[in-house]
Amino acid sequence: MLVGTSETVDAGEVIAVLDLLDREALREGLACALIRRPTHRPSFDTLFDLWFPAAIGDRAVDDPLPRKRSDEVDLPALREMIAELLADGSPEAMQQVEALIGAMVEQLGRYGSARGPAYSAYQAVRALDLDALLERLVAGLMGAAAPGSDRDREDYRQIVAQRSGQQAVADFRSRLERETRRRSAEQLGRERVASYGVSRPVEEVDLLRANAQQLTELRRVIVPLARRLAARLAVRRRRSHHGAIDIRRTLRKSMSTGGVPIDLVTRKPRPGRPELVVLCDVSGSVAGFSSFTLLFVHALREQFARVRVFAFVDASDEVTDYFGAGTDLVTALPDMLRTSRLVEFDGHSDYGGALATFADRFAHVVTPRSALLILGDGRSNYRDPRLDVMADLVGRARHAHWLNPEERGLWGTGDSAAHRYGEVIEMHECRSASQLATVIEGLLPV
């Protein structure tokens, strides 16, 4: 999340007019001044809580945790108490929840370390058992079912209660993690905690290491991201109105100036959308990157005269039919993997075999009007990379580029043939959604 001079000036003006004692008003004001994209809000909130903490030190004046006669924390009673407060949801109930969270982090999440006391949200959550808390909360939200009630209405109430309970438990966990970061920052320093405790914006997440939740969030940002890129490309195409210099007409016009070509005459531009040929590795090691990139290309299909998509594992097959307008790629991709001829040998990545299959069956689709885009990490299990086939395909295409989801330092390590392919085709590091958009924006011809 980059903050420039203008955002800093705006933040100063916001602070000048807000009541600095109103913490939430200050949070919202700075968010309006500093945040450029909605996906940056979680990172901003985490940083705000670190630099403007809600309290200092242990904020539990009295011990609010229920206890047994042995003075141990009564965990079942604590779950019952928290479930009732979350089901209530009133501001007063949330204040009590905050007090319980402070005591839980201090007593259940605290452990000794070489640097003194340390705090673990995982340790506190494990002691509480959030699954049991969710079950108790859903039961409380459902209440006692009326005898003879309508079954469909009861099922609907169950669904609503389940979703409401999951949201409430997720919010409770985020509050507990926030309190843990606050207490840890007092021991380790804010900069240290910020280095590992602040979530990266979703468009900056490494596509090869993204979990299921992050991939779901990425799918939400893919369409807005593609629309912004498409708009910029359309503007570039409209502005590229100058054609190449027309030598014959320029020399003819220079006769009026004694043969000096003062005024250059350009040919009439013929802007045209290129044809795009995508060759994509869909093996398990790069499945997340491939699926996201294909979704991105699908959202940009209107920027090309024609798009043909080919997938491969150890053999290549055309999968263009899965990328038609209105197609839901989230559900279409599993069908594509199941029905297409992508595996002919052992099912392990074989870039050389896939390139040879593509050249034998589909080489004619790569023409001087084509932009060839290859997606994959170049890890070919120590098999022949068939650089001769790659060189032939690159020679046929008007433009040829390779997007690699691995960091550049790993190219050529282990079974990676990326460094060898890089000698034949221009290869770009492309590890996140924002990097993908930047690379494609620079590569797409106008």
Tab-separated table of N, CA and C in Angstrom, residues 69-137:
chain	number	residue	atom	x	y	z
A	69	ARG	N	-13.672	-24.095	41.093
A	69	ARG	CA	-13.238	-23.983	42.488
A	69	ARG	C	-11.728	-24.093	42.618
A	70	SER	N	-11.090	-24.785	41.674
A	70	SER	CA	-9.629	-24.914	41.699
A	70	SER	C	-8.930	-23.675	41.160
A	71	ASP	N	-9.716	-22.632	40.855
A	71	ASP	CA	-9.229	-21.361	40.322
A	71	ASP	C	-8.774	-21.460	38.866
A	72	GLU	N	-9.025	-22.584	38.192
A	72	GLU	CA	-8.764	-22.689	36.767
A	72	GLU	C	-9.913	-22.052	35.990
A	73	VAL	N	-9.611	-21.595	34.761
A	73	VAL	CA	-10.650	-20.999	33.919
A	73	VAL	C	-11.651	-22.074	33.524
A	74	ASP	N	-12.925	-21.789	33.723
A	74	ASP	CA	-13.996	-22.719	33.357
A	74	ASP	C	-14.316	-22.511	31.877
A	75	LEU	N	-13.680	-23.312	31.010
A	75	LEU	CA	-13.814	-23.103	29.559
A	75	LEU	C	-15.234	-23.316	29.057
A	76	PRO	N	-15.966	-24.363	29.470
A	76	PRO	CA	-17.360	-24.486	29.021
A	76	PRO	C	-18.217	-23.282	29.417
A	77	ALA	N	-18.042	-22.797	30.640
A	77	ALA	CA	-18.800	-21.619	31.057
A	77	ALA	C	-18.380	-20.387	30.261
A	78	LEU	N	-17.085	-20.277	29.942
A	78	LEU	CA	-16.602	-19.150	29.132
A	78	LEU	C	-17.209	-19.194	27.736
A	79	ARG	N	-17.275	-20.382	27.108
A	79	ARG	CA	-17.912	-20.501	25.795
A	79	ARG	C	-19.375	-20.096	25.865
A	80	GLU	N	-20.048	-20.524	26.913
A	80	GLU	CA	-21.464	-20.174	27.072
A	80	GLU	C	-21.624	-18.660	27.193
A	81	MET	N	-20.765	-18.039	27.963
A	81	MET	CA	-20.845	-16.590	28.160
A	81	MET	C	-20.598	-15.852	26.841
A	82	ILE	N	-19.554	-16.267	26.123
A	82	ILE	CA	-19.234	-15.591	24.858
A	82	ILE	C	-20.340	-15.795	23.834
A	83	ALA	N	-20.899	-17.000	23.761
A	83	ALA	CA	-21.982	-17.274	22.817
A	83	ALA	C	-23.186	-16.382	23.098
A	84	GLU	N	-23.531	-16.201	24.355
A	84	GLU	CA	-24.665	-15.348	24.698
A	84	GLU	C	-24.397	-13.895	24.317
A	85	LEU	N	-23.176	-13.425	24.559
A	85	LEU	CA	-22.845	-12.038	24.220
A	85	LEU	C	-22.827	-11.816	22.714
A	86	LEU	N	-22.264	-12.772	21.960
A	86	LEU	CA	-22.245	-12.632	20.499
A	86	LEU	C	-23.644	-12.693	19.918
A	87	ALA	N	-24.515	-13.536	20.484
A	87	ALA	CA	-25.898	-13.602	20.016
A	87	ALA	C	-26.634	-12.302	20.315
A	88	ASP	N	-26.291	-11.664	21.436
A	88	ASP	CA	-26.905	-10.376	21.790
A	88	ASP	C	-26.494	-9.311	20.781
A	89	GLY	N	-25.192	-9.131	20.597
A	89	GLY	CA	-24.681	-8.214	19.584
A	89	GLY	C	-24.812	-6.743	19.890
A	90	SER	N	-25.309	-6.362	21.074
A	90	SER	CA	-25.475	-4.953	21.416
A	90	SER	C	-24.115	-4.327	21.734
A	91	PRO	N	-24.010	-2.994	21.700
A	91	PRO	CA	-22.734	-2.349	22.043
A	91	PRO	C	-22.245	-2.718	23.441
A	92	GLU	N	-23.171	-2.819	24.397
A	92	GLU	CA	-22.782	-3.205	25.751
A	92	GLU	C	-22.217	-4.621	25.771
A	93	ALA	N	-22.860	-5.531	25.010
A	93	ALA	CA	-22.367	-6.906	24.948
A	93	ALA	C	-20.988	-6.963	24.309
A	94	MET	N	-20.750	-6.154	23.269
A	94	MET	CA	-19.447	-6.145	22.613
A	94	MET	C	-18.357	-5.585	23.527
A	95	GLN	N	-18.706	-4.651	24.391
A	95	GLN	CA	-17.736	-4.158	25.365
A	95	GLN	C	-17.329	-5.275	26.323
A	96	GLN	N	-18.298	-6.087	26.736
A	96	GLN	CA	-17.970	-7.215	27.601
A	96	GLN	C	-17.111	-8.241	26.861
A	97	VAL	N	-17.400	-8.433	25.574
A	97	VAL	CA	-16.585	-9.351	24.776
A	97	VAL	C	-15.140	-8.859	24.722
A	98	GLU	N	-14.946	-7.545	24.530
A	98	GLU	CA	-13.591	-6.996	24.488
A	98	GLU	C	-12.865	-7.225	25.813
A	99	ALA	N	-13.593	-7.084	26.917
A	99	ALA	CA	-12.975	-7.331	28.222
A	99	ALA	C	-12.577	-8.798	28.359
A	100	LEU	N	-13.447	-9.707	27.899
A	100	LEU	CA	-13.122	-11.131	27.954
A	100	LEU	C	-11.912	-11.453	27.077
A	101	ILE	N	-11.850	-10.838	25.894
A	101	ILE	CA	-10.732	-11.082	24.986
A	101	ILE	C	-9.424	-10.622	25.620
A	102	GLY	N	-9.435	-9.439	26.248
A	102	GLY	CA	-8.231	-8.955	26.914
A	102	GLY	C	-7.753	-9.911	27.985
A	103	ALA	N	-8.696	-10.450	28.758
A	103	ALA	CA	-8.324	-11.396	29.813
A	103	ALA	C	-7.861	-12.726	29.217
A	104	MET	N	-8.487	-13.161	28.124
A	104	MET	CA	-8.092	-14.425	27.500
A	104	MET	C	-6.664	-14.344	26.952
A	105	VAL	N	-6.337	-13.249	26.271
A	105	VAL	CA	-4.991	-13.101	25.727
A	105	VAL	C	-3.968	-13.066	26.863
A	106	GLU	N	-4.327	-12.397	27.943
A	106	GLU	CA	-3.399	-12.249	29.064
A	106	GLU	C	-3.198	-13.561	29.822
A	107	GLN	N	-4.259	-14.365	29.936
A	107	GLN	CA	-4.181	-15.549	30.784
A	107	GLN	C	-4.099	-16.864	30.008
A	108	LEU	N	-4.793	-16.945	28.872
A	108	LEU	CA	-4.763	-18.184	28.090
A	108	LEU	C	-3.755	-18.146	26.956
A	109	GLY	N	-3.483	-16.955	26.427
A	109	GLY	CA	-2.578	-16.847	25.290
A	109	GLY	C	-1.166	-16.444	25.652
A	110	ARG	N	-0.890	-16.253	26.925
A	110	ARG	CA	0.439	-15.803	27.348
A	110	ARG	C	1.349	-16.991	27.636
A	111	TYR	N	2.609	-16.853	27.214
A	111	TYR	CA	3.599	-17.893	27.503
A	111	TYR	C	4.962	-17.232	27.662
A	112	GLY	N	5.874	-17.942	28.279
A	112	GLY	CA	7.197	-17.395	28.522
A	112	GLY	C	8.129	-17.611	27.346
A	113	SER	N	9.021	-16.666	27.138
A	113	SER	CA	10.025	-16.765	26.077
A	113	SER	C	11.327	-16.162	26.578
A	114	ALA	N	12.390	-16.281	25.765
A	114	ALA	CA	13.695	-15.762	26.179
A	114	ALA	C	13.671	-14.253	26.355
A	115	ARG	N	12.756	-13.558	25.655
A	115	ARG	CA	12.673	-12.106	25.732
A	115	ARG	C	11.636	-11.634	26.739
A	116	GLY	N	11.049	-12.572	27.475
A	116	GLY	CA	10.019	-12.195	28.420
A	116	GLY	C	8.673	-12.752	27.988
A	117	PRO	N	7.576	-12.178	28.482
A	117	PRO	CA	6.248	-12.694	28.137
A	117	PRO	C	5.937	-12.503	26.653
A	118	ALA	N	5.314	-13.507	26.063
A	118	ALA	CA	4.872	-13.452	24.671
A	118	ALA	C	3.424	-13.898	24.612
A	119	TYR	N	2.768	-13.612	23.475
A	119	TYR	CA	1.329	-13.858	23.374
A	119	TYR	C	1.014	-14.575	22.076
A	120	SER	N	0.110	-15.538	22.153
A	120	SER	CA	-0.250	-16.356	21.000
A	120	SER	C	-1.771	-16.407	20.873
A	121	ALA	N	-2.277	-15.922	19.739
A	121	ALA	CA	-3.716	-16.022	19.482
A	121	ALA	C	-4.120	-17.479	19.299
A	122	TYR	N	-3.261	-18.260	18.659
A	122	TYR	CA	-3.563	-19.678	18.433
A	122	TYR	C	-3.735	-20.416	19.754
A	123	GLN	N	-2.888	-20.119	20.713
A	123	GLN	CA	-2.973	-20.796	22.005
A	123	GLN	C	-4.281	-20.460	22.712
A	124	ALA	N	-4.696	-19.195	22.649
A	124	ALA	CA	-5.953	-18.798	23.290
A	124	ALA	C	-7.153	-19.410	22.579
A	125	VAL	N	-7.116	-19.444	21.249
A	125	VAL	CA	-8.226	-20.006	20.479
A	125	VAL	C	-8.326	-21.510	20.685
A	126	ARG	N	-7.191	-22.179	20.731
A	126	ARG	CA	-7.200	-23.624	20.929
A	126	ARG	C	-7.821	-23.991	22.266
A	127	ALA	N	-7.540	-23.208	23.297
A	127	ALA	CA	-8.124	-23.491	24.604
A	127	ALA	C	-9.632	-23.294	24.590
A	128	LEU	N	-10.117	-22.319	23.823
A	128	LEU	CA	-11.549	-22.035	23.806
A	128	LEU	C	-12.326	-23.007	22.947
A	129	ASP	N	-11.733	-23.494	21.824
A	129	ASP	CA	-12.389	-24.386	20.874
A	129	ASP	C	-13.511	-23.640	20.130
A	130	LEU	N	-13.139	-22.985	19.028
A	130	LEU	CA	-14.099	-22.177	18.275
A	130	LEU	C	-15.197	-23.009	17.625
A	131	ASP	N	-14.924	-24.271	17.287
A	131	ASP	CA	-15.977	-25.123	16.711
A	131	ASP	C	-17.101	-25.336	17.715
A	132	ALA	N	-16.725	-25.594	18.964
A	132	ALA	CA	-17.742	-25.751	20.003
A	132	ALA	C	-18.473	-24.443	20.244
A	133	LEU	N	-17.749	-23.311	20.162
A	133	LEU	CA	-18.388	-22.004	20.325
A	133	LEU	C	-19.400	-21.750	19.218
A	134	LEU	N	-19.042	-22.079	17.973
A	134	LEU	CA	-19.960	-21.892	16.853
A	134	LEU	C	-21.207	-22.748	17.029
A	135	GLU	N	-21.029	-23.986	17.432
A	135	GLU	CA	-22.178	-24.873	17.632
A	135	GLU	C	-23.122	-24.312	18.698
A	136	ARG	N	-22.553	-23.810	19.782
A	136	ARG	CA	-23.393	-23.239	20.847
A	136	ARG	C	-24.064	-21.957	20.382
A	137	LEU	N	-23.357	-21.142	19.609
A	137	LEU	CA	-23.919	-19.878	19.122
A	137	LEU	C	-25.066	-20.122	18.153
